[in-house]
Tab-separated table of C-alpha atoms in Angstrom:
chain	number	residue	atom	x	y	z
A	215	UNK	CA	16.987	2.439	-11.415
A	216	UNK	CA	16.784	-0.515	-8.898
A	217	UNK	CA	13.863	0.678	-7.299
A	218	UNK	CA	10.977	3.523	-6.469
A	219	UNK	CA	13.130	6.765	-5.360
A	220	UNK	CA	11.566	9.375	-3.523
A	221	UNK	CA	12.638	13.036	-2.629
A	222	UNK	CA	13.164	14.181	-0.319
A	223	UNK	CA	13.365	11.810	2.093
A	224	UNK	CA	12.254	14.238	4.963
A	225	UNK	CA	10.385	17.881	4.527
A	226	UNK	CA	9.982	19.891	7.355
A	227	UNK	CA	7.918	23.330	6.440
A	228	UNK	CA	5.348	25.685	7.933
A	229	UNK	CA	1.992	26.384	7.607
A	230	UNK	CA	0.614	27.425	4.619
A	231	UNK	CA	3.796	27.239	2.276
A	232	UNK	CA	3.640	25.080	-0.925
A	233	UNK	CA	5.688	21.897	-1.171
A	234	UNK	CA	6.450	19.537	-3.733
A	235	UNK	CA	7.353	15.702	-3.208
A	236	UNK	CA	9.117	13.759	-6.318
A	237	UNK	CA	8.665	10.408	-7.069
A	238	UNK	CA	10.948	8.217	-9.475
A	239	UNK	CA	9.335	4.997	-10.471
A	240	UNK	CA	11.186	1.603	-11.597
A	241	UNK	CA	12.026	1.964	-15.148
A	242	UNK	CA	9.521	0.547	-17.371
A	243	UNK	CA	6.335	0.687	-14.927
A	244	UNK	CA	3.590	2.315	-16.563
A	245	UNK	CA	1.573	2.412	-13.046
A	246	UNK	CA	2.705	5.234	-10.389
A	247	UNK	CA	0.381	5.293	-7.127
A	248	UNK	CA	0.947	8.189	-4.374
A	249	UNK	CA	-0.615	7.553	-0.908
A	250	UNK	CA	-0.373	9.090	2.426
A	251	UNK	CA	0.418	7.063	5.758
A	252	UNK	CA	-0.230	8.610	8.877
A	253	UNK	CA	1.426	7.795	12.128
A	254	UNK	CA	-0.184	4.279	12.960
A	255	UNK	CA	-2.228	4.401	10.435
A	256	UNK	CA	-2.865	2.650	7.219
A	257	UNK	CA	-2.403	3.424	3.761
A	258	UNK	CA	-4.931	6.432	2.597
A	259	UNK	CA	-4.828	5.954	-1.470
A	260	UNK	CA	-4.601	9.740	-3.030
A	261	UNK	CA	-3.697	9.637	-6.843
A	262	UNK	CA	-3.336	6.977	-9.931
A	263	UNK	CA	-1.715	7.188	-13.233
A	264	UNK	CA	-1.558	4.613	-15.883
A	265	UNK	CA	0.403	5.542	-19.059
A	266	UNK	CA	-1.355	8.295	-21.070
A	267	UNK	CA	-4.750	7.855	-19.370
A	268	UNK	CA	-6.223	10.419	-17.236
A	269	UNK	CA	-5.290	10.036	-13.593
A	270	UNK	CA	-7.674	8.574	-11.052
A	271	UNK	CA	-7.758	11.403	-8.567
A	272	UNK	CA	-10.534	10.540	-6.423
A	273	UNK	CA	-8.533	10.068	-3.062
A	274	UNK	CA	-6.856	13.275	-3.497
A	275	UNK	CA	-8.706	15.110	0.021
A	276	UNK	CA	-8.815	19.046	-1.140
A	277	UNK	CA	-8.075	20.901	-4.291
A	278	UNK	CA	-4.800	21.997	-2.102
A	279	UNK	CA	-3.259	18.592	-3.368
A	280	UNK	CA	-2.111	17.845	-7.020
A	281	UNK	CA	0.191	15.558	-8.945
A	282	UNK	CA	1.197	15.173	-12.417
A	283	UNK	CA	3.464	12.641	-14.121
A	284	UNK	CA	5.393	14.234	-16.678
A	285	UNK	CA	6.940	11.784	-20.227
A	286	UNK	CA	5.222	8.852	-18.172
A	287	UNK	CA	7.743	8.607	-15.788
A	288	UNK	CA	8.743	11.246	-12.971
A	289	UNK	CA	5.757	11.965	-10.752
A	290	UNK	CA	5.218	15.485	-8.655
A	291	UNK	CA	2.914	15.743	-6.119
A	292	UNK	CA	2.072	19.101	-4.859
A	293	UNK	CA	0.417	20.566	-1.589
A	294	UNK	CA	-0.388	23.916	-1.608
A	295	UNK	CA	-1.080	26.134	1.385
A	296	UNK	CA	0.193	23.501	3.748
A	297	UNK	CA	-2.110	22.946	7.031
A	298	UNK	CA	-0.611	20.562	9.698
A	299	UNK	CA	-2.956	17.904	9.393
A	300	UNK	CA	-1.246	17.058	6.020
A	301	UNK	CA	1.911	15.940	8.392
A	302	UNK	CA	2.451	12.484	7.324
A	303	UNK	CA	4.133	10.107	5.504
A	304	UNK	CA	3.560	10.161	1.577
A	305	UNK	CA	4.817	6.764	-0.339
A	306	UNK	CA	4.938	6.318	-4.013
A	307	UNK	CA	4.575	3.068	-5.896
A	308	UNK	CA	5.122	2.020	-9.438
A	309	UNK	CA	3.879	-1.673	-10.875
A	310	UNK	CA	3.868	-2.401	-14.677
A	311	UNK	CA	0.114	-2.366	-15.937
A	312	UNK	CA	-2.119	-3.888	-13.406
A	313	UNK	CA	-4.697	-6.062	-14.876
A	314	UNK	CA	-3.081	-7.130	-18.098
A	315	UNK	CA	-1.386	-10.204	-16.749
A	316	UNK	CA	-1.538	-11.402	-13.478
A	317	UNK	CA	1.956	-11.224	-12.930
A	318	UNK	CA	2.426	-7.385	-13.278
A	319	UNK	CA	0.254	-6.307	-10.340
A	320	UNK	CA	2.706	-6.203	-7.512
A	321	UNK	CA	3.480	-2.663	-6.594
A	322	UNK	CA	6.888	-1.855	-5.380
A	323	UNK	CA	6.973	1.143	-3.170
A	324	UNK	CA	9.451	3.874	-2.330
A	325	UNK	CA	11.331	4.899	0.811
A	326	UNK	CA	8.449	7.869	1.319
A	327	UNK	CA	8.852	11.215	2.277
A	328	UNK	CA	8.065	12.469	5.978
A	329	UNK	CA	6.211	15.594	5.932
A	330	UNK	CA	6.086	17.924	9.045
A	331	UNK	CA	3.918	20.688	8.871
A	332	UNK	CA	4.496	23.126	11.841
B	107	UNK	CA	-18.459	-0.744	4.463
B	108	UNK	CA	-14.996	-0.438	3.915
B	109	UNK	CA	-13.679	-2.427	0.726
B	110	UNK	CA	-11.016	-4.183	2.213
B	111	UNK	CA	-11.277	-4.760	6.130
B	112	UNK	CA	-8.971	-6.219	8.432
B	113	UNK	CA	-8.662	-6.245	12.046
B	114	UNK	CA	-6.388	-4.135	13.221
B	115	UNK	CA	-5.077	-6.155	16.212
B	116	UNK	CA	-2.360	-6.471	17.852
B	117	UNK	CA	-2.427	-10.025	17.229
B	118	UNK	CA	0.170	-11.586	19.547
B	119	UNK	CA	1.408	-15.068	19.242
B	120	UNK	CA	4.310	-16.707	20.804
B	121	UNK	CA	7.420	-17.524	19.213
B	122	UNK	CA	7.073	-20.966	16.900
B	123	UNK	CA	3.323	-20.502	17.052
B	124	UNK	CA	0.685	-20.491	13.581
B	125	UNK	CA	-0.220	-16.365	13.259
B	126	UNK	CA	-3.621	-16.236	11.466
B	127	UNK	CA	-4.263	-13.098	9.813
B	128	UNK	CA	-7.499	-12.363	8.229
B	129	UNK	CA	-8.974	-9.939	5.247
B	130	UNK	CA	-12.905	-9.418	3.777
B	131	UNK	CA	-13.378	-7.295	0.582
B	132	UNK	CA	-16.426	-6.195	-0.461
B	133	UNK	CA	-15.546	-6.293	-4.335
B	134	UNK	CA	-17.106	-9.679	-5.878
B	135	UNK	CA	-15.439	-9.183	-9.037
B	136	UNK	CA	-11.786	-8.894	-7.345
B	137	UNK	CA	-9.142	-11.419	-8.756
B	138	UNK	CA	-5.481	-10.571	-7.767
B	139	UNK	CA	-5.073	-10.251	-3.474
B	140	UNK	CA	-1.666	-9.518	-1.664
B	141	UNK	CA	-0.287	-9.682	1.305
B	142	UNK	CA	2.348	-6.842	2.144
B	143	UNK	CA	4.800	-6.457	5.395
B	144	UNK	CA	5.277	-3.120	6.984
B	145	UNK	CA	7.888	-3.007	9.678
B	146	UNK	CA	7.749	0.234	11.711
B	147	UNK	CA	8.727	3.139	9.579
B	148	UNK	CA	9.610	1.167	6.688
B	149	UNK	CA	7.840	0.695	3.402
B	150	UNK	CA	5.351	-1.997	2.658
B	151	UNK	CA	6.912	-4.667	1.005
B	152	UNK	CA	5.254	-7.921	-0.795
B	153	UNK	CA	4.885	-10.862	1.096
B	154	UNK	CA	2.746	-13.442	-1.496
B	155	UNK	CA	-0.176	-12.739	-3.760
B	156	UNK	CA	-2.904	-15.166	-4.590
B	157	UNK	CA	-5.233	-14.975	-7.492
B	158	UNK	CA	-7.105	-19.205	-7.443
B	159	UNK	CA	-9.206	-20.267	-4.872
B	160	UNK	CA	-6.864	-22.417	-2.285
B	161	UNK	CA	-4.109	-22.478	-0.686
B	162	UNK	CA	-0.823	-20.934	-1.903
B	163	UNK	CA	2.495	-21.741	0.282
B	164	UNK	CA	5.721	-20.116	0.219
B	165	UNK	CA	7.985	-21.164	2.819
B	166	UNK	CA	6.740	-19.953	6.087
B	167	UNK	CA	3.878	-18.267	4.657
B	168	UNK	CA	0.510	-19.760	3.079
B	169	UNK	CA	-2.186	-17.340	1.626
B	170	UNK	CA	-5.694	-18.752	1.222
B	171	UNK	CA	-8.455	-17.367	-0.657
B	172	UNK	CA	-11.909	-18.027	-0.834
B	173	UNK	CA	-13.597	-15.897	-3.347
B	174	UNK	CA	-16.986	-17.171	-2.470
B	175	UNK	CA	-16.615	-15.832	0.922
B	176	UNK	CA	-14.745	-13.032	-0.065
B	177	UNK	CA	-11.988	-13.903	2.267
B	178	UNK	CA	-8.436	-14.122	2.265
B	179	UNK	CA	-6.053	-15.001	4.839
B	180	UNK	CA	-2.137	-15.088	5.782
B	181	UNK	CA	-1.182	-17.965	7.862
B	182	UNK	CA	2.526	-17.978	9.455
B	183	UNK	CA	4.284	-21.202	10.739
B	184	UNK	CA	6.942	-21.423	13.220
B	185	UNK	CA	6.127	-17.233	13.699
B	186	UNK	CA	9.222	-15.505	14.843
B	187	UNK	CA	10.138	-12.332	16.625
B	188	UNK	CA	11.208	-10.976	13.130
B	189	UNK	CA	7.658	-11.291	11.725
B	190	UNK	CA	6.737	-8.519	14.310
B	191	UNK	CA	4.921	-6.117	11.781
B	192	UNK	CA	1.826	-4.641	9.974
B	193	UNK	CA	0.429	-7.035	7.687
B	194	UNK	CA	-1.753	-5.337	4.822
B	195	UNK	CA	-4.169	-6.945	3.041
B	196	UNK	CA	-4.457	-5.632	-0.497
B	197	UNK	CA	-7.189	-6.266	-3.475
B	198	UNK	CA	-7.237	-5.446	-7.258
B	199	UNK	CA	-10.524	-4.055	-7.750
B	200	UNK	CA	-12.949	-5.326	-11.073
B	201	UNK	CA	-11.393	-4.130	-14.086
B	202	UNK	CA	-7.868	-4.163	-12.435
B	203	UNK	CA	-7.100	-0.431	-12.511
B	204	UNK	CA	-6.682	0.194	-8.529
B	205	UNK	CA	-5.467	-1.458	-5.880
B	206	UNK	CA	-7.165	-0.930	-1.984
B	207	UNK	CA	-5.588	-1.564	0.973
B	208	UNK	CA	-6.586	-2.850	4.210
B	209	UNK	CA	-5.692	-0.464	7.128
B	210	UNK	CA	-3.371	-3.503	8.590
B	211	UNK	CA	-3.224	-5.849	11.399
B	212	UNK	CA	-0.353	-5.660	13.987
B	213	UNK	CA	1.176	-8.671	14.589
B	214	UNK	CA	3.371	-9.147	17.821
B	215	UNK	CA	5.534	-12.429	17.905
B	216	UNK	CA	6.924	-12.690	21.839
B	217	UNK	CA	10.355	-14.344	22.461
């Protein structure tokens, strides 16, 4: 596709429910990132996938959060037993292999999923 | 100490002035530096990247990098109201495996 796509664009759920957020990166991009952005705040790094390497999960705020990336392409971020503090915009970004060559480092962001937990 | 620090602002400048946005980083081995712009309710988009010490110019934007001082800045000349946004500094860490974003500086350009 032309850019990073995310679905759904908006998700309203009740506290305690599980949600799945999807990211489809730019074709050929090997690196995929998930971020969270609360209203008026900066980007909070959640998780990073690079090719077939083990993901960097150091940013996941709790064990209720998990993510997978199937076939090195599409990624799903799952939040179990959602809490009100999980309400935020969840952004996905992709890039070519970072660090390989300086031209490959730029991240391209999707439009985000706005999650509201009631 | 945060890995990438920015003044949260807001920074307010009159139309036509130069806006100066600053960023410091803690990982001395970092090699790649980026400025992203984020309009309210939108996703971040890349403005510029810089890898070498000195200045890099692109239209009205100039990025400046000083690795010895661990400092990177973005200058916006002839600021326009349409430049009003949050500007995010991002640094690719040593090893080149993870990009760290600053919290962003909010810029207001007054007409």
